[in-house]
mmCIF file of C-alpha atoms in Angstrom:
data_model
loop_
_atom_site.group_PDB
_atom_site.id
_atom_site.type_symbol
_atom_site.label_atom_id
_atom_site.label_comp_id
_atom_site.label_asym_id
_atom_site.label_seq_id
_atom_site.Cartn_x
_atom_site.Cartn_y
_atom_site.Cartn_z
ATOM 1 C CA MET A 23 109.292 120.890 89.696
ATOM 2 C CA SER A 24 108.203 124.256 88.226
ATOM 3 C CA ASP A 25 106.679 127.127 90.197
ATOM 4 C CA THR A 26 103.357 126.314 88.532
ATOM 5 C CA GLN A 27 103.493 122.664 89.615
ATOM 6 C CA GLU A 28 104.598 123.587 93.147
ATOM 7 C CA THR A 29 101.794 126.145 93.476
ATOM 8 C CA ARG A 30 99.232 123.623 92.218
ATOM 9 C CA SER A 31 100.533 120.871 94.505
ATOM 10 C CA SER A 32 100.323 123.175 97.518
ATOM 11 C CA ALA A 33 96.768 124.223 96.603
ATOM 12 C CA TYR A 34 95.769 120.570 96.140
ATOM 13 C CA ALA A 35 97.180 119.756 99.585
ATOM 14 C CA ILE A 36 95.092 122.587 101.077
ATOM 15 C CA LEU A 37 91.943 121.279 99.382
ATOM 16 C CA GLU A 38 92.621 117.719 100.531
ATOM 17 C CA ALA A 39 93.228 118.938 104.097
ATOM 18 C CA ALA A 40 89.830 120.642 103.897
ATOM 19 C CA GLY A 41 88.164 117.330 103.042
ATOM 20 C CA TYR A 42 88.018 117.572 99.243
ATOM 21 C CA ARG A 43 88.981 114.523 97.194
ATOM 22 C CA LEU A 44 90.615 115.426 93.872
ATOM 23 C CA THR A 45 90.951 113.227 90.806
ATOM 24 C CA PRO A 46 92.626 114.549 87.633
ATOM 25 C CA LEU A 47 90.500 114.151 84.503
ATOM 26 C CA GLY A 48 91.780 113.728 80.974
ATOM 27 C CA LYS A 49 94.757 115.171 79.218
ATOM 28 C CA GLY A 50 95.391 118.290 77.183
ATOM 29 C CA ASN A 51 96.072 121.952 77.722
ATOM 30 C CA ARG A 52 93.433 122.412 80.400
ATOM 31 C CA VAL A 53 93.790 120.910 83.848
ATOM 32 C CA ILE A 54 90.428 119.683 85.128
ATOM 33 C CA MET A 55 89.815 117.997 88.459
ATOM 34 C CA LYS A 56 86.896 115.891 89.598
ATOM 35 C CA VAL A 57 86.124 117.274 93.055
ATOM 36 C CA GLU A 58 84.232 115.279 95.703
ATOM 37 C CA LYS A 59 83.103 116.295 99.177
ATOM 38 C CA ASP A 60 80.146 115.453 101.396
ATOM 39 C CA GLY A 61 78.520 113.290 98.717
ATOM 40 C CA LYS A 62 78.688 116.040 96.081
ATOM 41 C CA THR A 63 80.758 115.717 92.919
ATOM 42 C CA PHE A 64 81.625 118.362 90.336
ATOM 43 C CA ASP A 65 84.335 119.180 87.823
ATOM 44 C CA ALA A 66 86.640 122.174 88.283
ATOM 45 C CA LEU A 67 89.035 123.916 85.923
ATOM 46 C CA VAL A 68 92.425 124.637 87.537
ATOM 47 C CA LYS A 69 94.012 128.074 87.063
ATOM 48 C CA THR A 70 97.435 128.705 88.536
ATOM 49 C CA ALA A 71 98.491 132.170 89.675
ATOM 50 C CA SER A 72 102.018 131.503 90.948
ATOM 51 C CA LEU A 73 102.773 135.238 91.102
ATOM 52 C CA GLY A 74 99.317 136.269 92.295
ATOM 53 C CA ASN A 75 97.839 136.992 88.881
ATOM 54 C CA ALA A 76 95.586 134.613 86.942
ATOM 55 C CA MET A 77 95.362 134.765 83.152
ATOM 56 C CA VAL A 78 93.040 133.446 80.479
ATOM 57 C CA LYS A 79 93.236 133.380 76.698
ATOM 58 C CA THR A 80 90.254 134.627 74.724
ATOM 59 C CA SER A 81 89.042 134.629 71.127
ATOM 60 C CA SER A 82 89.064 138.450 70.954
ATOM 61 C CA GLY A 83 89.519 141.551 73.077
ATOM 62 C CA ASP A 84 85.782 142.232 73.319
ATOM 63 C CA PRO A 85 84.704 141.571 76.919
ATOM 64 C CA ASP A 86 81.073 141.072 75.880
ATOM 65 C CA THR A 87 81.426 138.621 72.988
ATOM 66 C CA ALA A 88 84.796 136.855 73.330
ATOM 67 C CA GLN A 89 84.957 133.170 74.114
ATOM 68 C CA VAL A 90 87.103 132.601 77.191
ATOM 69 C CA SER A 91 89.316 129.529 76.905
ATOM 70 C CA GLY A 92 88.438 126.865 79.468
ATOM 71 C CA PHE A 93 85.029 128.323 80.283
ATOM 72 C CA SER A 94 82.933 126.197 77.955
ATOM 73 C CA GLY A 95 80.287 125.110 80.441
ATOM 74 C CA ASP A 96 81.722 121.652 81.165
ATOM 75 C CA THR A 97 83.000 122.692 84.599
ATOM 76 C CA SER A 98 81.003 124.287 87.396
ATOM 77 C CA HIS A 99 83.934 125.684 89.399
ATOM 78 C CA VAL A 100 87.470 126.976 89.078
ATOM 79 C CA ILE A 101 90.251 126.071 91.484
ATOM 80 C CA PHE A 102 92.597 129.041 91.712
ATOM 81 C CA ALA A 103 96.013 128.010 93.036
ATOM 82 C CA VAL A 104 97.457 131.354 94.095
ATOM 83 C CA GLY A 105 101.082 131.920 95.026
ATOM 84 C CA GLY A 106 102.269 134.955 96.877
ATOM 85 C CA ARG A 107 105.203 136.503 98.629
ATOM 86 C CA HIS A 108 107.209 134.450 101.099
ATOM 87 C CA GLY A 109 106.079 131.167 99.495
ATOM 88 C CA ARG A 110 102.512 131.314 100.778
ATOM 89 C CA VAL A 111 99.918 129.540 98.651
ATOM 90 C CA ASP A 112 96.152 129.923 98.884
ATOM 91 C CA ALA A 113 93.435 127.859 97.221
ATOM 92 C CA TYR A 114 90.116 129.326 96.062
ATOM 93 C CA LEU A 115 87.132 127.343 94.800
ATOM 94 C CA VAL A 116 85.077 129.798 92.731
ATOM 95 C CA PRO A 117 81.910 129.161 90.684
ATOM 96 C CA SER A 118 82.861 129.220 86.978
ATOM 97 C CA VAL A 119 80.262 131.858 86.105
ATOM 98 C CA GLU A 120 81.664 134.238 88.710
ATOM 99 C CA ALA A 121 85.251 133.593 87.604
ATOM 100 C CA GLU A 122 84.430 134.219 83.947
ATOM 101 C CA ASN A 123 82.533 137.403 84.857
ATOM 102 C CA ALA A 124 85.593 138.617 86.805
ATOM 103 C CA PHE A 125 87.825 138.275 83.741
ATOM 104 C CA ARG A 126 85.251 140.006 81.531
ATOM 105 C CA SER A 127 84.822 142.826 84.044
ATOM 106 C CA ALA A 128 88.591 143.313 84.325
ATOM 107 C CA GLN A 129 88.887 143.576 80.527
ATOM 108 C CA ARG A 130 85.951 146.013 80.431
ATOM 109 C CA ASP A 131 87.704 148.243 82.978
ATOM 110 C CA TYR A 132 91.058 147.897 81.216
ATOM 111 C CA LEU A 133 90.011 149.027 77.721
ATOM 112 C CA PRO A 134 89.125 152.718 78.346
ATOM 113 C CA ASN A 135 92.623 153.411 79.734
ATOM 114 C CA HIS A 136 94.402 151.270 77.129
ATOM 115 C CA PRO A 137 92.622 151.804 73.773
ATOM 116 C CA SER A 138 95.482 150.157 71.861
ATOM 117 C CA ALA A 139 94.644 146.894 73.670
ATOM 118 C CA ALA A 140 91.283 146.437 71.953
ATOM 119 C CA ASN A 141 92.595 143.211 70.410
ATOM 120 C CA ASN A 142 94.184 141.958 73.624
ATOM 121 C CA THR A 143 93.380 138.248 73.974
ATOM 122 C CA THR A 144 95.142 137.679 77.308
ATOM 123 C CA TRP A 145 93.055 138.891 80.224
ATOM 124 C CA VAL A 146 94.328 139.094 83.783
ATOM 125 C CA ILE A 147 92.919 139.377 87.289
ATOM 126 C CA TYR A 148 95.102 140.045 90.324
ATOM 127 C CA PHE A 149 94.693 138.639 93.795
ATOM 128 C CA GLY A 150 96.838 141.523 95.083
ATOM 129 C CA SER A 151 97.079 145.091 93.839
ATOM 130 C CA ASN A 152 99.443 144.876 90.870
ATOM 131 C CA GLY A 153 97.049 145.757 88.048
ATOM 132 C CA ASP A 154 94.406 148.296 87.115
ATOM 133 C CA ALA A 155 91.816 149.028 89.793
ATOM 134 C CA GLY A 156 89.044 146.913 88.232
ATOM 135 C CA ALA A 157 91.271 143.829 88.026
ATOM 136 C CA ASN A 158 92.711 144.014 91.564
ATOM 137 C CA GLY A 159 91.895 142.631 94.968
ATOM 138 C CA TYR A 160 90.446 139.219 94.224
ATOM 139 C CA ALA A 161 91.925 137.774 97.425
ATOM 140 C CA LYS A 162 89.556 140.075 99.312
ATOM 141 C CA LYS A 163 86.652 139.940 96.832
ATOM 142 C CA TRP A 164 86.699 136.141 96.882
ATOM 143 C CA SER A 165 87.590 135.666 100.542
ATOM 144 C CA THR A 166 84.450 133.550 101.030
ATOM 145 C CA TYR A 167 85.731 131.150 98.344
ATOM 146 C CA ARG A 168 89.140 130.722 99.987
ATOM 147 C CA VAL A 169 89.545 127.115 101.122
ATOM 148 C CA VAL A 170 90.516 126.779 104.759
ATOM 149 C CA PRO A 171 91.912 123.399 105.803
ATOM 150 C CA ASN A 172 90.189 121.445 108.568
ATOM 151 C CA GLU A 173 93.603 120.513 109.914
ATOM 152 C CA SER A 174 96.129 122.712 111.679
ATOM 153 C CA PRO A 175 98.509 124.794 109.522
ATOM 154 C CA ALA A 176 101.469 122.678 110.719
ATOM 155 C CA ILE A 177 99.820 119.487 109.469
ATOM 156 C CA VAL A 178 98.948 121.117 106.132
ATOM 157 C CA GLN A 179 102.493 122.459 105.718
ATOM 158 C CA SER A 180 103.890 119.018 106.443
ATOM 159 C CA ALA A 181 101.578 117.483 103.831
ATOM 160 C CA ILE A 182 102.649 120.081 101.292
ATOM 161 C CA GLU A 183 106.347 119.554 101.963
ATOM 162 C CA GLN A 184 106.226 115.771 102.011
ATOM 163 C CA ALA A 185 103.314 115.205 99.617
ATOM 164 C CA GLY A 186 103.576 111.587 100.597
ATOM 165 C CA PRO A 187 103.560 109.098 103.443
ATOM 166 C CA ALA A 188 105.111 109.795 106.844
ATOM 167 C CA ASP A 189 108.097 107.671 105.847
ATOM 168 C CA PRO A 190 109.144 108.890 102.351
ATOM 169 C CA GLY A 191 111.507 105.909 102.085
ATOM 170 C CA LYS A 192 108.454 103.627 101.952
ATOM 171 C CA LEU A 193 106.602 105.429 99.163
ATOM 172 C CA THR A 194 104.622 102.855 97.172
ATOM 173 C CA ILE A 195 104.406 102.950 93.386
ATOM 174 C CA SER A 196 100.643 103.553 93.484
ATOM 175 C CA GLU A 197 101.044 106.419 95.975
ATOM 176 C CA ALA A 198 103.839 107.931 93.874
ATOM 177 C CA LYS A 199 101.611 107.730 90.782
ATOM 178 C CA ARG A 200 98.727 109.368 92.669
ATOM 179 C CA LEU A 201 100.912 112.225 93.925
ATOM 180 C CA LEU A 202 102.543 112.787 90.528
ATOM 181 C CA ALA A 203 99.146 112.741 88.811
ATOM 182 C CA LEU A 204 97.785 115.272 91.277
ATOM 183 C CA SER A 205 100.710 117.648 90.831
ATOM 184 C CA LEU A 206 100.771 117.308 87.029
ATOM 185 C CA GLY A 207 97.014 117.386 86.487
ATOM 186 C CA VAL A 208 96.714 113.982 84.856
ATOM 187 C CA ARG A 209 95.043 110.710 85.796
ATOM 188 C CA PRO A 210 97.068 108.248 87.933
ATOM 189 C CA GLU A 211 96.679 105.578 85.253
ATOM 190 C CA ASP A 212 98.449 107.915 82.788
ATOM 191 C CA VAL A 213 101.603 108.054 84.952
ATOM 192 C CA LYS A 214 104.271 105.537 83.998
ATOM 193 C CA ILE A 215 107.213 105.088 86.351
ATOM 194 C CA SER A 216 110.445 103.614 85.048
ATOM 195 C CA ILE A 217 113.287 102.616 87.340
ATOM 196 C CA SER A 218 116.764 102.007 85.971
ATOM 197 C CA ALA A 219 119.658 100.811 88.085
#
């Protein structure tokens, strides 16, 4: 499993421990989850920041007019799966408008100090302090969007590590499909399991 998949799986486990039900939607380059909690349902784009920095691709380097890939109005939120030092993973559930504005603002702040990057179509925000001042500190800026599990950290860690039933030897095919779909960002019905002896 890649760092990206591990980071996503850990973030999904945090969301599920906080009472969110996640269902992968569709296929393609973007990972979108149907999110359900307390009778409310919405779609969320998933962005993975395994090293603490989240990136987007854009149509141009202009922070005011560029189209930001994945922010087309068909999702209301963004799930940020954020990795950090010592293997810690955090999950943030941010309104799409605020997330898009953060990327635009970071690019706006970046351009005056890097004029040669006027055509830069990869924009970055940092949850730590690795980038330019305007792009840093989103762990603190978005602390109210950080998802905190309802269950104890030990239970959440166990769920992340096992990502399955209490007895892994009795993993059912349907549960395996569900867990694989969740970690890969696809629908369970799109997972095919083949066993060869």
